[in-house]
Amino acid sequence: MSGMLFTGYGRPSRTFPKGRVCSEPGCKTKLSIYNESEYCYLHEPMTAPRLRGKKIA
Ligand SMILES: [Zn+2]
């Protein structure tokens, strides 16, 4: 038996504590455990700028 030592294991998925909310004052939007930001998508300070007429892949 060779290879496949870590079948379905050993791959830490980056998740974050449940139940967090946006850090923006007054915003109570819950954050996904997959959202590494402290802000919801509306208040995310590092949001990629939207390009007109172009889809962000
Ligand atoms: Zn927010």
PDB file of N, CA and C and ligand atoms in Angstrom:
ATOM      1  N   MET A   1       0.848  -1.184   0.000  1.00  0.00           N
ATOM      2  CA  MET A   1       0.000   0.000   0.000  1.00  0.00           C
ATOM      3  C   MET A   1       0.893   1.247   0.000  1.00  0.00           C
ATOM      4  N   SER A   2       0.747   2.026  -1.009  1.00  0.00           N
ATOM      5  CA  SER A   2       1.574   3.225  -1.078  1.00  0.00           C
ATOM      6  C   SER A   2       0.704   4.431  -1.414  1.00  0.00           C
ATOM      7  N   GLY A   3       1.114   5.557  -0.923  1.00  0.00           N
ATOM      8  CA  GLY A   3       0.346   6.768  -1.145  1.00  0.00           C
ATOM      9  C   GLY A   3      -0.948   6.741  -0.354  1.00  0.00           C
ATOM     10  N   MET A   4      -1.774   7.738  -0.577  1.00  0.00           N
ATOM     11  CA  MET A   4      -3.069   7.806   0.090  1.00  0.00           C
ATOM     12  C   MET A   4      -2.952   7.675   1.596  1.00  0.00           C
ATOM     13  N   LEU A   5      -1.935   8.337   2.139  1.00  0.00           N
ATOM     14  CA  LEU A   5      -1.749   8.230   3.573  1.00  0.00           C
ATOM     15  C   LEU A   5      -2.780   9.042   4.335  1.00  0.00           C
ATOM     16  N   PHE A   6      -3.188  10.130   3.714  1.00  0.00           N
ATOM     17  CA  PHE A   6      -4.076  11.029   4.440  1.00  0.00           C
ATOM     18  C   PHE A   6      -5.432  11.107   3.759  1.00  0.00           C
ATOM     19  N   THR A   7      -6.029  10.012   3.619  1.00  0.00           N
ATOM     20  CA  THR A   7      -7.312   9.986   2.938  1.00  0.00           C
ATOM     21  C   THR A   7      -8.363  10.760   3.724  1.00  0.00           C
ATOM     22  N   GLY A   8      -8.723  11.869   3.176  1.00  0.00           N
ATOM     23  CA  GLY A   8      -9.785  12.653   3.817  1.00  0.00           C
ATOM     24  C   GLY A   8      -9.395  13.234   5.157  1.00  0.00           C
ATOM     25  N   TYR A   9      -8.120  13.289   5.389  1.00  0.00           N
ATOM     26  CA  TYR A   9      -7.701  13.838   6.670  1.00  0.00           C
ATOM     27  C   TYR A   9      -6.425  14.651   6.462  1.00  0.00           C
ATOM     28  N   GLY A  10      -6.102  15.450   7.443  1.00  0.00           N
ATOM     29  CA  GLY A  10      -4.871  16.220   7.363  1.00  0.00           C
ATOM     30  C   GLY A  10      -5.003  17.429   6.462  1.00  0.00           C
ATOM     31  N   ARG A  11      -6.228  17.770   6.125  1.00  0.00           N
ATOM     32  CA  ARG A  11      -6.440  18.961   5.310  1.00  0.00           C
ATOM     33  C   ARG A  11      -7.254  19.966   6.108  1.00  0.00           C
ATOM     34  N   PRO A  12      -6.581  20.778   6.873  1.00  0.00           N
ATOM     35  CA  PRO A  12      -7.310  21.721   7.725  1.00  0.00           C
ATOM     36  C   PRO A  12      -8.043  22.755   6.888  1.00  0.00           C
ATOM     37  N   SER A  13      -9.324  22.784   7.049  1.00  0.00           N
ATOM     38  CA  SER A  13     -10.086  23.802   6.356  1.00  0.00           C
ATOM     39  C   SER A  13     -10.162  25.033   7.242  1.00  0.00           C
ATOM     40  N   ARG A  14      -9.958  26.163   6.644  1.00  0.00           N
ATOM     41  CA  ARG A  14      -9.947  27.381   7.445  1.00  0.00           C
ATOM     42  C   ARG A  14     -11.361  27.821   7.768  1.00  0.00           C
ATOM     43  N   THR A  15     -11.742  27.627   8.960  1.00  0.00           N
ATOM     44  CA  THR A  15     -13.042  28.124   9.394  1.00  0.00           C
ATOM     45  C   THR A  15     -12.847  28.976  10.633  1.00  0.00           C
ATOM     46  N   PHE A  16     -13.847  29.745  10.942  1.00  0.00           N
ATOM     47  CA  PHE A  16     -13.738  30.701  12.025  1.00  0.00           C
ATOM     48  C   PHE A  16     -14.902  30.496  12.986  1.00  0.00           C
ATOM     49  N   PRO A  17     -14.750  31.024  14.183  1.00  0.00           N
ATOM     50  CA  PRO A  17     -15.788  30.781  15.196  1.00  0.00           C
ATOM     51  C   PRO A  17     -17.185  31.136  14.713  1.00  0.00           C
ATOM     52  N   LYS A  18     -18.112  30.322  15.101  1.00  0.00           N
ATOM     53  CA  LYS A  18     -19.509  30.565  14.751  1.00  0.00           C
ATOM     54  C   LYS A  18     -20.074  31.717  15.573  1.00  0.00           C
ATOM     55  N   GLY A  19     -21.093  32.325  15.034  1.00  0.00           N
ATOM     56  CA  GLY A  19     -21.839  33.310  15.808  1.00  0.00           C
ATOM     57  C   GLY A  19     -21.223  34.691  15.835  1.00  0.00           C
ATOM     58  N   ARG A  20     -20.199  34.903  15.008  1.00  0.00           N
ATOM     59  CA  ARG A  20     -19.631  36.248  14.972  1.00  0.00           C
ATOM     60  C   ARG A  20     -20.564  37.185  14.198  1.00  0.00           C
ATOM     61  N   VAL A  21     -20.478  38.445  14.512  1.00  0.00           N
ATOM     62  CA  VAL A  21     -21.249  39.429  13.762  1.00  0.00           C
ATOM     63  C   VAL A  21     -20.302  40.509  13.254  1.00  0.00           C
ATOM     64  N   CYS A  22     -20.783  41.242  12.282  1.00  0.00           N
ATOM     65  CA  CYS A  22     -20.006  42.305  11.671  1.00  0.00           C
ATOM     66  C   CYS A  22     -19.531  43.314  12.722  1.00  0.00           C
ATOM     67  N   SER A  23     -18.307  43.783  12.550  1.00  0.00           N
ATOM     68  CA  SER A  23     -17.735  44.727  13.510  1.00  0.00           C
ATOM     69  C   SER A  23     -18.179  46.157  13.255  1.00  0.00           C
ATOM     70  N   GLU A  24     -18.859  46.368  12.151  1.00  0.00           N
ATOM     71  CA  GLU A  24     -19.368  47.711  11.884  1.00  0.00           C
ATOM     72  C   GLU A  24     -20.409  48.070  12.927  1.00  0.00           C
ATOM     73  N   PRO A  25     -20.240  49.235  13.569  1.00  0.00           N
ATOM     74  CA  PRO A  25     -21.217  49.642  14.591  1.00  0.00           C
ATOM     75  C   PRO A  25     -22.640  49.638  14.048  1.00  0.00           C
ATOM     76  N   GLY A  26     -23.509  48.967  14.743  1.00  0.00           N
ATOM     77  CA  GLY A  26     -24.906  48.949  14.334  1.00  0.00           C
ATOM     78  C   GLY A  26     -25.243  47.834  13.379  1.00  0.00           C
ATOM     79  N   CYS A  27     -24.232  47.218  12.830  1.00  0.00           N
ATOM     80  CA  CYS A  27     -24.483  46.130  11.885  1.00  0.00           C
ATOM     81  C   CYS A  27     -24.496  44.808  12.640  1.00  0.00           C
ATOM     82  N   LYS A  28     -25.575  44.083  12.454  1.00  0.00           N
ATOM     83  CA  LYS A  28     -25.687  42.814  13.173  1.00  0.00           C
ATOM     84  C   LYS A  28     -25.649  41.624  12.235  1.00  0.00           C
ATOM     85  N   THR A  29     -25.104  41.867  11.086  1.00  0.00           N
ATOM     86  CA  THR A  29     -25.011  40.790  10.112  1.00  0.00           C
ATOM     87  C   THR A  29     -24.104  39.686  10.631  1.00  0.00           C
ATOM     88  N   LYS A  30     -24.610  38.480  10.594  1.00  0.00           N
ATOM     89  CA  LYS A  30     -23.798  37.361  11.043  1.00  0.00           C
ATOM     90  C   LYS A  30     -22.747  37.021   9.997  1.00  0.00           C
ATOM     91  N   LEU A  31     -21.605  36.668  10.467  1.00  0.00           N
ATOM     92  CA  LEU A  31     -20.523  36.326   9.560  1.00  0.00           C
ATOM     93  C   LEU A  31     -20.451  34.823   9.376  1.00  0.00           C
ATOM     94  N   SER A  32     -20.128  34.465   8.177  1.00  0.00           N
ATOM     95  CA  SER A  32     -19.942  33.054   7.889  1.00  0.00           C
ATOM     96  C   SER A  32     -18.686  32.546   8.579  1.00  0.00           C
ATOM     97  N   ILE A  33     -18.687  31.288   8.906  1.00  0.00           N
ATOM     98  CA  ILE A  33     -17.480  30.713   9.502  1.00  0.00           C
ATOM     99  C   ILE A  33     -16.360  30.667   8.479  1.00  0.00           C
ATOM    100  N   TYR A  34     -16.713  30.891   7.229  1.00  0.00           N
ATOM    101  CA  TYR A  34     -15.697  30.900   6.183  1.00  0.00           C
ATOM    102  C   TYR A  34     -15.230  32.307   5.862  1.00  0.00           C
ATOM    103  N   ASN A  35     -15.839  33.291   6.521  1.00  0.00           N
ATOM    104  CA  ASN A  35     -15.467  34.672   6.297  1.00  0.00           C
ATOM    105  C   ASN A  35     -14.351  35.039   7.257  1.00  0.00           C
ATOM    106  N   GLU A  36     -13.175  35.256   6.705  1.00  0.00           N
ATOM    107  CA  GLU A  36     -12.050  35.556   7.592  1.00  0.00           C
ATOM    108  C   GLU A  36     -12.060  37.001   8.040  1.00  0.00           C
ATOM    109  N   SER A  37     -12.907  37.789   7.436  1.00  0.00           N
ATOM    110  CA  SER A  37     -12.989  39.204   7.804  1.00  0.00           C
ATOM    111  C   SER A  37     -13.796  39.378   9.077  1.00  0.00           C
ATOM    112  N   GLU A  38     -13.613  40.529   9.683  1.00  0.00           N
ATOM    113  CA  GLU A  38     -14.432  40.847  10.846  1.00  0.00           C
ATOM    114  C   GLU A  38     -15.678  41.592  10.429  1.00  0.00           C
ATOM    115  N   TYR A  39     -15.814  41.803   9.117  1.00  0.00           N
ATOM    116  CA  TYR A  39     -16.948  42.557   8.623  1.00  0.00           C
ATOM    117  C   TYR A  39     -17.760  41.703   7.657  1.00  0.00           C
ATOM    118  N   CYS A  40     -19.026  42.067   7.536  1.00  0.00           N
ATOM    119  CA  CYS A  40     -19.856  41.403   6.570  1.00  0.00           C
ATOM    120  C   CYS A  40     -19.468  41.881   5.167  1.00  0.00           C
ATOM    121  N   TYR A  41     -20.047  41.283   4.184  1.00  0.00           N
ATOM    122  CA  TYR A  41     -19.625  41.618   2.825  1.00  0.00           C
ATOM    123  C   TYR A  41     -19.933  43.061   2.453  1.00  0.00           C
ATOM    124  N   LEU A  42     -20.875  43.659   3.189  1.00  0.00           N
ATOM    125  CA  LEU A  42     -21.207  45.055   2.909  1.00  0.00           C
ATOM    126  C   LEU A  42     -20.166  46.008   3.475  1.00  0.00           C
ATOM    127  N   HIS A  43     -19.575  45.618   4.570  1.00  0.00           N
ATOM    128  CA  HIS A  43     -18.657  46.507   5.263  1.00  0.00           C
ATOM    129  C   HIS A  43     -17.215  46.048   5.157  1.00  0.00           C
ATOM    130  N   GLU A  44     -17.010  45.025   4.428  1.00  0.00           N
ATOM    131  CA  GLU A  44     -15.660  44.533   4.208  1.00  0.00           C
ATOM    132  C   GLU A  44     -14.795  45.643   3.610  1.00  0.00           C
ATOM    133  N   PRO A  45     -13.776  46.112   4.351  1.00  0.00           N
ATOM    134  CA  PRO A  45     -12.978  47.242   3.877  1.00  0.00           C
ATOM    135  C   PRO A  45     -12.111  46.890   2.672  1.00  0.00           C
ATOM    136  N   MET A  46     -11.800  45.640   2.527  1.00  0.00           N
ATOM    137  CA  MET A  46     -10.905  45.267   1.434  1.00  0.00           C
ATOM    138  C   MET A  46     -11.646  44.626   0.270  1.00  0.00           C
ATOM    139  N   THR A  47     -12.849  45.038   0.079  1.00  0.00           N
ATOM    140  CA  THR A  47     -13.621  44.493  -1.023  1.00  0.00           C
ATOM    141  C   THR A  47     -12.980  44.857  -2.360  1.00  0.00           C
ATOM    142  N   ALA A  48     -12.900  43.903  -3.188  1.00  0.00           N
ATOM    143  CA  ALA A  48     -12.335  44.170  -4.513  1.00  0.00           C
ATOM    144  C   ALA A  48     -13.230  45.150  -5.258  1.00  0.00           C
ATOM    145  N   PRO A  49     -12.610  46.123  -5.881  1.00  0.00           N
ATOM    146  CA  PRO A  49     -13.394  47.109  -6.620  1.00  0.00           C
ATOM    147  C   PRO A  49     -14.137  46.465  -7.778  1.00  0.00           C
ATOM    148  N   ARG A  50     -15.338  46.918  -7.967  1.00  0.00           N
ATOM    149  CA  ARG A  50     -16.118  46.367  -9.066  1.00  0.00           C
ATOM    150  C   ARG A  50     -15.674  46.982 -10.386  1.00  0.00           C
ATOM    151  N   LEU A  51     -15.512  46.125 -11.314  1.00  0.00           N
ATOM    152  CA  LEU A  51     -15.152  46.609 -12.638  1.00  0.00           C
ATOM    153  C   LEU A  51     -16.407  46.677 -13.482  1.00  0.00           C
ATOM    154  N   ARG A  52     -16.634  47.831 -14.017  1.00  0.00           N
ATOM    155  CA  ARG A  52     -17.858  47.987 -14.795  1.00  0.00           C
ATOM    156  C   ARG A  52     -17.884  47.063 -15.994  1.00  0.00           C
ATOM    157  N   GLY A  53     -18.962  46.394 -16.139  1.00  0.00           N
ATOM    158  CA  GLY A  53     -19.140  45.553 -17.315  1.00  0.00           C
ATOM    159  C   GLY A  53     -18.313  44.297 -17.290  1.00  0.00           C
ATOM    160  N   LYS A  54     -17.657  44.057 -16.147  1.00  0.00           N
ATOM    161  CA  LYS A  54     -16.858  42.839 -16.110  1.00  0.00           C
ATOM    162  C   LYS A  54     -17.282  42.012 -14.904  1.00  0.00           C
ATOM    163  N   LYS A  55     -17.278  40.776 -15.114  1.00  0.00           N
ATOM    164  CA  LYS A  55     -17.608  39.856 -14.027  1.00  0.00           C
ATOM    165  C   LYS A  55     -16.356  39.507 -13.268  1.00  0.00           C
ATOM    166  N   ILE A  56     -16.477  39.487 -11.963  1.00  0.00           N
ATOM    167  CA  ILE A  56     -15.346  39.025 -11.180  1.00  0.00           C
ATOM    168  C   ILE A  56     -15.481  37.527 -11.013  1.00  0.00           C
ATOM    169  N   ALA A  57     -14.507  36.845 -11.492  1.00  0.00           N
ATOM    170  CA  ALA A  57     -14.600  35.388 -11.485  1.00  0.00           C
ATOM    171  C   ALA A  57     -14.478  34.870 -10.065  1.00  0.00           C
TER     172      ALA A  57
HETATM  173 ZN    ZN B   1     -21.734  44.826   8.311  1.00  0.00          ZN
END
